[in-house]
Amino acid sequence: MHELSIAMSIIELALEQSDRRGGAQVSAVHLKLGALSGVVKEALLGSFEMACEDTPLKGARLVVEDVPVLIFCRSCQANRPVRSVQLFCCTECGTPSAQVVQGKELEVVALEIEEWDHSLA
Amino acid sequence: MGSQPRLIEVRKNVLKQNDLNARSLREQFRAAGVFVVSLVSSPGSGKTMFLEKTLTLLRQQYRVAALVGDLATENDAVRLARSQAPVKQITTGTLCHLEAAMVQNALQEWDLNQLDFLFIENVGNLVCPSSYDLGENLRLVLISVTEGEDKPLKYPTIFNSADVAVVTKMDLASAVEFDWQAAYGNIQAVRPGMQVFKLSAKNGQGMEEYLSFLQKRLDESRVAATI
């Protein structure tokens, strides 16, 4: 269970970005999570909520985009999905490949921040 | 006056700090000409016994050392010290994996230039260590014959993060009716083309082939470092 330390790194990263914008309130963190990242989504969501308590991110949402595995298939000369993470074969032609081109992502891609709209003042 | 949400693009790797630390370690290892092998497996797969044997045999010809990660005890370090190679324990407390910074800290008192091989035994865990680069040249994933043939299918991510698989405790294979073909097939399913060694640290079977593989990789890494 290393999701809690991952969640804390995500919060740290979000706070760093928020500080750069004058301490803007972060309402959501968007994350890309690869099927081979080694991180379990459900555990991460729970950990994130817990780790946000007592931080300026309290109440922020974690929006996870699941990223499937893609391999480079030598027969097709193209990036293809795998049959499953238990079977690293091209879904089109069945050629095995260990050349992973996508699926290891563990990346904060965007933040939703609250901005005061002065035009409404 | 109201507030409105705005989406700002960030694009930052969550494990950026670990990746940076690992990159710095890799550079130090390369500069010192030391070949670094890390070991991952579930608890009880025979990592420590395997490492003890590896250190004892390699020590006859090479300068070797080991770092060993464990949650609480120093038992593994004590066992490994029997090989008479320098061994250092990294006690992780409740942390289920090693991170690059912990390796960096543990190495502070050692002169890497005095080493040919450095082994890093990760905490017994087939899940968490997969996300953390330790700057190693080679990651071995171990499974013992007593664990069953389907471990690769249950933990595909760790097999994907490793370079080579080692099937340990082959001396017990027939007693537990271990199906080598099935295990090999499962490894190839989750990681096509993966090199697999089968051996027994206890009776020495398969150790020679594995050790010559390590020696070859050390030589190759040194040639590559001079280019």
mmCIF file of C-alpha atoms in Angstrom:
data_model
loop_
_atom_site.group_PDB
_atom_site.id
_atom_site.type_symbol
_atom_site.label_atom_id
_atom_site.label_comp_id
_atom_site.label_asym_id
_atom_site.label_seq_id
_atom_site.Cartn_x
_atom_site.Cartn_y
_atom_site.Cartn_z
ATOM 1 C CA MET A 1 0.000 0.000 0.000
ATOM 2 C CA HIS A 2 2.018 2.959 -1.213
ATOM 3 C CA GLU A 3 -0.963 4.965 -2.430
ATOM 4 C CA LEU A 4 -0.897 7.221 0.614
ATOM 5 C CA SER A 5 2.626 8.402 -0.133
ATOM 6 C CA ILE A 6 1.639 8.853 -3.785
ATOM 7 C CA ALA A 7 -1.395 10.885 -2.690
ATOM 8 C CA MET A 8 0.835 13.065 -0.533
ATOM 9 C CA SER A 9 3.158 13.692 -3.468
ATOM 10 C CA ILE A 10 0.163 14.714 -5.588
ATOM 11 C CA ILE A 11 -0.962 17.169 -2.913
ATOM 12 C CA GLU A 12 2.541 18.583 -2.574
ATOM 13 C CA LEU A 13 2.706 19.075 -6.330
ATOM 14 C CA ALA A 14 -0.711 20.756 -6.428
ATOM 15 C CA LEU A 15 0.177 23.087 -3.559
ATOM 16 C CA GLU A 16 3.410 24.044 -5.269
ATOM 17 C CA GLN A 17 1.450 25.031 -8.375
ATOM 18 C CA SER A 18 -1.160 26.859 -6.333
ATOM 19 C CA ASP A 19 1.556 28.838 -4.503
ATOM 20 C CA ARG A 20 2.924 29.980 -7.824
ATOM 21 C CA ARG A 21 -0.476 31.442 -8.534
ATOM 22 C CA GLY A 22 -0.723 33.391 -5.345
ATOM 23 C CA GLY A 23 -2.247 30.598 -3.293
ATOM 24 C CA ALA A 24 -5.224 29.987 -5.577
ATOM 25 C CA GLN A 25 -7.755 27.541 -4.150
ATOM 26 C CA VAL A 26 -7.465 24.127 -5.851
ATOM 27 C CA SER A 27 -10.851 22.464 -6.299
ATOM 28 C CA ALA A 28 -9.751 19.463 -8.363
ATOM 29 C CA VAL A 29 -6.623 17.657 -9.481
ATOM 30 C CA HIS A 30 -6.645 15.820 -12.803
ATOM 31 C CA LEU A 31 -4.432 12.763 -12.931
ATOM 32 C CA LYS A 32 -3.428 10.356 -15.675
ATOM 33 C CA LEU A 33 -3.062 6.862 -14.279
ATOM 34 C CA GLY A 34 -1.527 4.129 -16.406
ATOM 35 C CA ALA A 35 -2.615 0.516 -16.057
ATOM 36 C CA LEU A 36 1.065 -0.316 -15.380
ATOM 37 C CA SER A 37 1.749 2.530 -12.949
ATOM 38 C CA GLY A 38 1.625 0.159 -10.006
ATOM 39 C CA VAL A 39 -1.017 2.307 -8.343
ATOM 40 C CA VAL A 40 -4.518 1.113 -7.487
ATOM 41 C CA LYS A 41 -7.116 3.733 -8.327
ATOM 42 C CA GLU A 42 -9.581 2.965 -5.543
ATOM 43 C CA ALA A 43 -6.855 2.981 -2.903
ATOM 44 C CA LEU A 44 -5.482 6.222 -4.301
ATOM 45 C CA LEU A 45 -8.875 7.971 -4.215
ATOM 46 C CA GLY A 46 -9.390 7.022 -0.582
ATOM 47 C CA SER A 47 -5.853 8.012 0.361
ATOM 48 C CA PHE A 48 -6.175 11.323 -1.441
ATOM 49 C CA GLU A 49 -9.301 12.301 0.438
ATOM 50 C CA MET A 50 -7.694 11.375 3.724
ATOM 51 C CA ALA A 51 -4.393 13.121 2.966
ATOM 52 C CA CYS A 52 -6.177 16.331 1.921
ATOM 53 C CA GLU A 53 -7.612 16.833 5.410
ATOM 54 C CA ASP A 54 -5.700 19.535 7.281
ATOM 55 C CA THR A 55 -4.216 20.877 4.055
ATOM 56 C CA PRO A 56 -5.430 23.783 1.903
ATOM 57 C CA LEU A 57 -6.636 21.091 -0.538
ATOM 58 C CA LYS A 58 -9.299 19.823 1.842
ATOM 59 C CA GLY A 59 -12.395 18.941 -0.157
ATOM 60 C CA ALA A 60 -10.601 18.915 -3.508
ATOM 61 C CA ARG A 61 -11.553 16.184 -5.970
ATOM 62 C CA LEU A 62 -9.140 13.808 -7.633
ATOM 63 C CA VAL A 63 -10.223 13.210 -11.214
ATOM 64 C CA VAL A 64 -8.532 10.109 -12.571
ATOM 65 C CA GLU A 65 -8.172 9.349 -16.243
ATOM 66 C CA ASP A 66 -7.328 5.678 -16.749
ATOM 67 C CA VAL A 67 -4.647 5.171 -19.366
ATOM 68 C CA PRO A 68 -4.649 1.760 -21.047
ATOM 69 C CA VAL A 69 -1.492 -0.068 -22.089
ATOM 70 C CA LEU A 70 -0.261 0.374 -25.648
ATOM 71 C CA ILE A 71 2.546 -1.669 -27.119
ATOM 72 C CA PHE A 72 4.452 -1.187 -30.329
ATOM 73 C CA CYS A 73 3.589 -4.094 -32.599
ATOM 74 C CA ARG A 74 6.413 -4.979 -34.976
ATOM 75 C CA SER A 75 4.113 -6.846 -37.347
ATOM 76 C CA CYS A 76 1.607 -4.004 -37.632
ATOM 77 C CA GLN A 77 4.333 -1.329 -37.324
ATOM 78 C CA ALA A 78 1.924 0.558 -35.105
ATOM 79 C CA ASN A 79 0.990 1.203 -31.491
ATOM 80 C CA ARG A 80 -1.713 -1.216 -30.430
ATOM 81 C CA PRO A 81 -3.623 -2.132 -27.267
ATOM 82 C CA VAL A 82 -2.767 -5.426 -25.535
ATOM 83 C CA ARG A 83 -5.177 -8.327 -25.115
ATOM 84 C CA SER A 84 -4.920 -7.757 -21.367
ATOM 85 C CA VAL A 85 -2.238 -6.889 -18.818
ATOM 86 C CA GLN A 86 -1.860 -10.642 -18.427
ATOM 87 C CA LEU A 87 -1.296 -11.114 -22.148
ATOM 88 C CA PHE A 88 1.019 -8.709 -23.899
ATOM 89 C CA CYS A 89 -0.085 -9.492 -27.448
ATOM 90 C CA CYS A 90 -1.307 -7.154 -30.174
ATOM 91 C CA THR A 91 -5.098 -7.106 -30.270
ATOM 92 C CA GLU A 92 -5.021 -6.971 -34.071
ATOM 93 C CA CYS A 93 -2.595 -9.705 -35.040
ATOM 94 C CA GLY A 94 -1.617 -11.475 -31.818
ATOM 95 C CA THR A 95 2.118 -10.734 -32.048
ATOM 96 C CA PRO A 96 3.692 -10.594 -28.566
ATOM 97 C CA SER A 97 5.490 -7.404 -27.650
ATOM 98 C CA ALA A 98 7.137 -6.097 -24.501
ATOM 99 C CA GLN A 99 7.695 -2.659 -25.960
ATOM 100 C CA VAL A 100 5.382 -0.576 -23.815
ATOM 101 C CA VAL A 101 4.695 2.863 -25.302
ATOM 102 C CA GLN A 102 1.901 3.882 -22.971
ATOM 103 C CA GLY A 103 0.484 2.743 -19.639
ATOM 104 C CA LYS A 104 3.098 3.710 -17.036
ATOM 105 C CA GLU A 105 1.726 7.234 -16.531
ATOM 106 C CA LEU A 106 1.377 8.690 -13.068
ATOM 107 C CA GLU A 107 1.050 12.296 -13.969
ATOM 108 C CA VAL A 108 -0.786 15.365 -12.759
ATOM 109 C CA VAL A 109 -2.083 16.889 -15.991
ATOM 110 C CA ALA A 110 -4.200 19.775 -14.778
ATOM 111 C CA LEU A 111 -5.609 21.613 -11.783
ATOM 112 C CA GLU A 112 -8.971 23.260 -11.391
ATOM 113 C CA ILE A 113 -8.481 26.449 -9.463
ATOM 114 C CA GLU A 114 -11.034 28.883 -8.156
ATOM 115 C CA GLU A 115 -10.519 32.390 -9.418
ATOM 116 C CA TRP A 116 -12.288 35.467 -8.220
ATOM 117 C CA ASP A 117 -14.250 36.914 -11.078
ATOM 118 C CA HIS A 118 -13.829 40.657 -10.692
ATOM 119 C CA SER A 119 -16.255 41.412 -13.484
ATOM 120 C CA LEU A 120 -19.045 40.342 -11.152
ATOM 121 C CA ALA A 121 -17.912 42.695 -8.413
ATOM 122 C CA MET B 1 -18.267 38.934 -6.534
ATOM 123 C CA GLY B 2 -18.106 35.214 -7.363
ATOM 124 C CA SER B 3 -15.477 32.599 -8.013
ATOM 125 C CA GLN B 4 -15.157 30.537 -11.130
ATOM 126 C CA PRO B 5 -13.196 27.357 -11.668
ATOM 127 C CA ARG B 6 -10.462 27.522 -14.241
ATOM 128 C CA LEU B 7 -8.512 24.600 -15.617
ATOM 129 C CA ILE B 8 -4.783 25.054 -15.737
ATOM 130 C CA GLU B 9 -2.467 22.622 -17.434
ATOM 131 C CA VAL B 10 0.329 21.193 -15.281
ATOM 132 C CA ARG B 11 1.803 17.981 -16.747
ATOM 133 C CA LYS B 12 4.050 16.854 -13.912
ATOM 134 C CA ASN B 13 5.155 13.344 -13.108
ATOM 135 C CA VAL B 14 4.069 12.571 -9.549
ATOM 136 C CA LEU B 15 7.256 10.603 -8.895
ATOM 137 C CA LYS B 16 9.424 13.298 -10.431
ATOM 138 C CA GLN B 17 11.573 13.650 -7.325
ATOM 139 C CA ASN B 18 12.270 9.929 -7.156
ATOM 140 C CA ASP B 19 13.043 9.845 -10.868
ATOM 141 C CA LEU B 20 15.513 12.709 -10.459
ATOM 142 C CA ASN B 21 17.179 10.979 -7.522
ATOM 143 C CA ALA B 22 17.344 7.734 -9.485
ATOM 144 C CA ARG B 23 18.894 9.500 -12.441
ATOM 145 C CA SER B 24 21.553 11.003 -10.196
ATOM 146 C CA LEU B 25 22.279 7.568 -8.685
ATOM 147 C CA ARG B 26 22.530 5.998 -12.136
ATOM 148 C CA GLU B 27 25.075 8.642 -13.112
ATOM 149 C CA GLN B 28 27.141 7.960 -9.956
ATOM 150 C CA PHE B 29 27.035 4.209 -10.608
ATOM 151 C CA ARG B 30 28.134 4.693 -14.192
ATOM 152 C CA ALA B 31 30.984 7.007 -13.229
ATOM 153 C CA ALA B 32 32.216 4.551 -10.583
ATOM 154 C CA GLY B 33 31.909 1.560 -12.936
ATOM 155 C CA VAL B 34 29.724 -0.383 -10.521
ATOM 156 C CA PHE B 35 26.980 -2.640 -11.851
ATOM 157 C CA VAL B 36 23.835 -2.411 -9.754
ATOM 158 C CA VAL B 37 21.297 -5.195 -9.469
ATOM 159 C CA SER B 38 18.049 -4.870 -7.534
ATOM 160 C CA LEU B 39 15.901 -7.762 -6.364
ATOM 161 C CA VAL B 40 12.148 -7.732 -5.955
ATOM 162 C CA SER B 41 9.878 -10.571 -4.890
ATOM 163 C CA SER B 42 7.177 -11.514 -2.445
ATOM 164 C CA PRO B 43 8.179 -12.251 1.158
ATOM 165 C CA GLY B 44 9.624 -15.720 1.555
ATOM 166 C CA SER B 45 10.660 -16.303 -2.053
ATOM 167 C CA GLY B 46 14.250 -16.921 -1.038
ATOM 168 C CA LYS B 47 15.722 -13.518 -1.884
ATOM 169 C CA THR B 48 18.083 -13.420 1.061
ATOM 170 C CA MET B 49 19.393 -16.964 0.612
ATOM 171 C CA PHE B 50 19.831 -16.319 -3.102
ATOM 172 C CA LEU B 51 21.662 -13.071 -2.426
ATOM 173 C CA GLU B 52 23.864 -14.642 0.238
ATOM 174 C CA LYS B 53 24.942 -17.289 -2.272
ATOM 175 C CA THR B 54 25.435 -14.698 -4.999
ATOM 176 C CA LEU B 55 27.641 -12.548 -2.774
ATOM 177 C CA THR B 56 29.671 -15.514 -1.540
ATOM 178 C CA LEU B 57 30.392 -16.791 -5.038
ATOM 179 C CA LEU B 58 31.018 -13.424 -6.704
ATOM 180 C CA ARG B 59 33.281 -12.300 -3.868
ATOM 181 C CA GLN B 60 35.935 -14.774 -4.987
ATOM 182 C CA GLN B 61 36.518 -12.659 -8.060
ATOM 183 C CA TYR B 62 34.806 -9.313 -7.599
ATOM 184 C CA ARG B 63 34.288 -6.544 -5.080
ATOM 185 C CA VAL B 64 30.671 -6.828 -4.028
ATOM 186 C CA ALA B 65 28.341 -5.177 -1.536
ATOM 187 C CA ALA B 66 24.650 -5.205 -0.711
ATOM 188 C CA LEU B 67 21.940 -2.943 0.611
ATOM 189 C CA VAL B 68 18.963 -4.690 2.066
ATOM 190 C CA GLY B 69 15.587 -3.121 2.686
ATOM 191 C CA ASP B 70 13.357 -4.507 5.384
ATOM 192 C CA LEU B 71 10.406 -3.229 7.351
ATOM 193 C CA ALA B 72 11.657 -3.825 10.847
ATOM 194 C CA THR B 73 14.372 -6.321 11.612
ATOM 195 C CA GLU B 74 18.025 -6.482 10.721
ATOM 196 C CA ASN B 75 17.917 -10.266 10.382
ATOM 197 C CA ASP B 76 18.543 -10.193 6.647
ATOM 198 C CA ALA B 77 21.622 -8.022 7.003
ATOM 199 C CA VAL B 78 22.971 -10.382 9.643
ATOM 200 C CA ARG B 79 22.401 -13.358 7.345
ATOM 201 C CA LEU B 80 23.996 -11.615 4.392
ATOM 202 C CA ALA B 81 26.999 -10.550 6.443
ATOM 203 C CA ARG B 82 27.934 -14.244 6.574
ATOM 204 C CA SER B 83 29.049 -13.828 2.974
ATOM 205 C CA GLN B 84 31.676 -11.404 4.395
ATOM 206 C CA ALA B 85 30.711 -8.790 1.840
ATOM 207 C CA PRO B 86 29.891 -5.289 3.131
ATOM 208 C CA VAL B 87 26.171 -5.218 3.869
ATOM 209 C CA LYS B 88 23.980 -2.390 5.034
ATOM 210 C CA GLN B 89 20.402 -2.558 6.217
ATOM 211 C CA ILE B 90 17.838 0.039 5.227
ATOM 212 C CA THR B 91 15.000 -0.207 7.716
ATOM 213 C CA THR B 92 11.954 1.301 6.071
ATOM 214 C CA GLY B 93 9.660 1.306 9.104
ATOM 215 C CA THR B 94 6.180 0.942 7.682
ATOM 216 C CA LEU B 95 7.130 1.845 4.146
ATOM 217 C CA CYS B 96 6.514 -1.020 1.756
ATOM 218 C CA HIS B 97 9.209 -0.241 -0.786
ATOM 219 C CA LEU B 98 12.598 1.407 -1.240
ATOM 220 C CA GLU B 99 12.936 4.824 -2.820
ATOM 221 C CA ALA B 100 15.970 6.281 -4.575
ATOM 222 C CA ALA B 101 16.639 8.777 -1.771
ATOM 223 C CA MET B 102 16.918 5.929 0.753
ATOM 224 C CA VAL B 103 19.500 4.215 -1.428
ATOM 225 C CA GLN B 104 21.382 7.484 -1.766
ATOM 226 C CA ASN B 105 21.453 7.933 2.016
ATOM 227 C CA ALA B 106 22.560 4.396 2.675
ATOM 228 C CA LEU B 107 25.448 4.740 0.241
ATOM 229 C CA GLN B 108 26.935 7.838 1.821
ATOM 230 C CA GLU B 109 29.720 6.089 3.684
ATOM 231 C CA TRP B 110 30.676 3.778 0.849
ATOM 232 C CA ASP B 111 33.150 4.509 -1.897
ATOM 233 C CA LEU B 112 31.454 3.233 -5.041
ATOM 234 C CA ASN B 113 34.789 3.234 -6.861
ATOM 235 C CA GLN B 114 35.793 0.297 -4.687
ATOM 236 C CA LEU B 115 32.946 -1.860 -5.968
ATOM 237 C CA ASP B 116 32.205 -4.002 -9.012
ATOM 238 C CA PHE B 117 28.729 -5.139 -8.061
ATOM 239 C CA LEU B 118 26.164 -3.587 -5.764
ATOM 240 C CA PHE B 119 23.006 -5.515 -4.930
ATOM 241 C CA ILE B 120 19.880 -3.882 -3.583
ATOM 242 C CA GLU B 121 17.358 -6.185 -1.980
ATOM 243 C CA ASN B 122 13.975 -4.472 -1.952
ATOM 244 C CA VAL B 123 11.308 -5.018 0.702
ATOM 245 C CA GLY B 124 9.425 -8.286 0.114
ATOM 246 C CA ASN B 125 6.469 -7.012 -1.885
ATOM 247 C CA LEU B 126 5.317 -7.614 -5.459
ATOM 248 C CA VAL B 127 3.244 -4.452 -5.758
ATOM 249 C CA CYS B 128 4.736 -1.227 -4.459
ATOM 250 C CA PRO B 129 8.392 -1.480 -5.561
ATOM 251 C CA SER B 130 7.298 -1.488 -9.215
ATOM 252 C CA SER B 131 6.694 2.277 -9.276
ATOM 253 C CA TYR B 132 10.111 3.316 -7.962
ATOM 254 C CA ASP B 133 13.255 3.531 -10.048
ATOM 255 C CA LEU B 134 16.343 3.019 -7.870
ATOM 256 C CA GLY B 135 18.895 3.816 -10.545
ATOM 257 C CA GLU B 136 19.756 0.130 -10.937
ATOM 258 C CA ASN B 137 21.184 -1.374 -14.134
ATOM 259 C CA LEU B 138 19.184 -4.523 -13.788
ATOM 260 C CA ARG B 139 16.054 -5.445 -11.891
ATOM 261 C CA LEU B 140 15.501 -9.090 -11.060
ATOM 262 C CA VAL B 141 12.090 -10.376 -10.097
ATOM 263 C CA LEU B 142 12.161 -13.631 -8.134
ATOM 264 C CA ILE B 143 9.495 -16.250 -7.760
ATOM 265 C CA SER B 144 9.959 -19.480 -5.885
ATOM 266 C CA VAL B 145 8.537 -22.801 -7.036
ATOM 267 C CA THR B 146 6.515 -22.978 -3.815
ATOM 268 C CA GLU B 147 4.510 -19.865 -4.740
ATOM 269 C CA GLY B 148 2.734 -21.403 -7.703
ATOM 270 C CA GLU B 149 3.006 -20.823 -11.421
ATOM 271 C CA ASP B 150 0.487 -17.999 -11.710
ATOM 272 C CA LYS B 151 2.360 -15.281 -9.776
ATOM 273 C CA PRO B 152 3.240 -13.435 -13.022
ATOM 274 C CA LEU B 153 -0.433 -13.229 -13.979
ATOM 275 C CA LYS B 154 -1.367 -11.899 -10.551
ATOM 276 C CA TYR B 155 1.383 -9.272 -10.508
ATOM 277 C CA PRO B 156 1.971 -8.292 -14.151
ATOM 278 C CA THR B 157 3.129 -4.781 -13.274
ATOM 279 C CA ILE B 158 6.183 -5.873 -11.312
ATOM 280 C CA PHE B 159 7.144 -8.312 -14.066
ATOM 281 C CA ASN B 160 6.841 -5.449 -16.499
ATOM 282 C CA SER B 161 9.100 -3.229 -14.455
ATOM 283 C CA ALA B 162 11.759 -5.959 -14.147
ATOM 284 C CA ASP B 163 14.400 -6.981 -16.681
ATOM 285 C CA VAL B 164 15.011 -10.592 -15.796
ATOM 286 C CA ALA B 165 13.057 -13.252 -13.900
ATOM 287 C CA VAL B 166 14.593 -15.807 -11.560
ATOM 288 C CA VAL B 167 12.752 -18.925 -10.455
ATOM 289 C CA THR B 168 14.189 -19.962 -7.090
ATOM 290 C CA LYS B 169 14.095 -23.083 -4.882
ATOM 291 C CA MET B 170 14.258 -25.416 -7.879
ATOM 292 C CA ASP B 171 15.457 -28.142 -5.482
ATOM 293 C CA LEU B 172 11.861 -28.267 -4.227
ATOM 294 C CA ALA B 173 10.275 -28.292 -7.696
ATOM 295 C CA SER B 174 9.267 -31.942 -7.821
ATOM 296 C CA ALA B 175 8.111 -32.011 -4.191
ATOM 297 C CA VAL B 176 5.597 -29.231 -4.900
ATOM 298 C CA GLU B 177 4.840 -30.483 -8.450
ATOM 299 C CA PHE B 178 6.010 -27.222 -9.928
ATOM 300 C CA ASP B 179 5.021 -26.869 -13.588
ATOM 301 C CA TRP B 180 7.983 -25.136 -15.227
ATOM 302 C CA GLN B 181 6.338 -24.831 -18.650
ATOM 303 C CA ALA B 182 3.290 -23.132 -17.158
ATOM 304 C CA ALA B 183 5.397 -20.715 -15.113
ATOM 305 C CA TYR B 184 7.610 -19.899 -18.090
ATOM 306 C CA GLY B 185 4.530 -19.400 -20.300
ATOM 307 C CA ASN B 186 2.976 -17.032 -17.765
ATOM 308 C CA ILE B 187 6.141 -14.960 -17.551
ATOM 309 C CA GLN B 188 6.276 -14.734 -21.341
ATOM 310 C CA ALA B 189 2.590 -13.737 -21.467
ATOM 311 C CA VAL B 190 3.094 -10.702 -19.232
ATOM 312 C CA ARG B 191 6.565 -9.857 -20.532
ATOM 313 C CA PRO B 192 7.310 -11.346 -23.949
ATOM 314 C CA GLY B 193 10.986 -12.209 -24.459
ATOM 315 C CA MET B 194 11.920 -11.948 -20.777
ATOM 316 C CA GLN B 195 15.030 -13.900 -19.869
ATOM 317 C CA VAL B 196 14.348 -16.433 -17.119
ATOM 318 C CA PHE B 197 16.845 -18.276 -14.918
ATOM 319 C CA LYS B 198 15.865 -21.298 -12.878
ATOM 320 C CA LEU B 199 18.095 -22.157 -10.007
ATOM 321 C CA SER B 200 18.537 -23.317 -6.462
ATOM 322 C CA ALA B 201 20.736 -21.311 -4.131
ATOM 323 C CA LYS B 202 20.683 -24.305 -1.812
ATOM 324 C CA ASN B 203 22.144 -26.976 -4.090
ATOM 325 C CA GLY B 204 23.785 -24.583 -6.542
ATOM 326 C CA GLN B 205 21.840 -25.729 -9.591
ATOM 327 C CA GLY B 206 21.699 -22.980 -12.247
ATOM 328 C CA MET B 207 23.872 -20.564 -10.255
ATOM 329 C CA GLU B 208 26.797 -20.720 -12.661
ATOM 330 C CA GLU B 209 24.762 -19.698 -15.691
ATOM 331 C CA TYR B 210 23.220 -16.808 -13.777
ATOM 332 C CA LEU B 211 26.580 -15.599 -12.449
ATOM 333 C CA SER B 212 28.178 -15.628 -15.887
ATOM 334 C CA PHE B 213 25.243 -13.604 -17.123
ATOM 335 C CA LEU B 214 25.948 -10.982 -14.426
ATOM 336 C CA GLN B 215 29.650 -10.944 -15.283
ATOM 337 C CA LYS B 216 28.841 -10.415 -18.948
ATOM 338 C CA ARG B 217 26.497 -7.562 -18.104
ATOM 339 C CA LEU B 218 29.150 -5.917 -15.900
ATOM 340 C CA ASP B 219 31.671 -6.061 -18.759
ATOM 341 C CA GLU B 220 29.141 -4.672 -21.225
ATOM 342 C CA SER B 221 28.194 -1.804 -18.927
ATOM 343 C CA ARG B 222 31.855 -0.845 -18.520
ATOM 344 C CA VAL B 223 32.422 -0.893 -22.259
ATOM 345 C CA ALA B 224 29.307 1.226 -22.744
ATOM 346 C CA ALA B 225 30.493 3.695 -20.084
ATOM 347 C CA THR B 226 33.737 4.364 -21.936
ATOM 348 C CA ILE B 227 32.023 5.171 -25.233
#
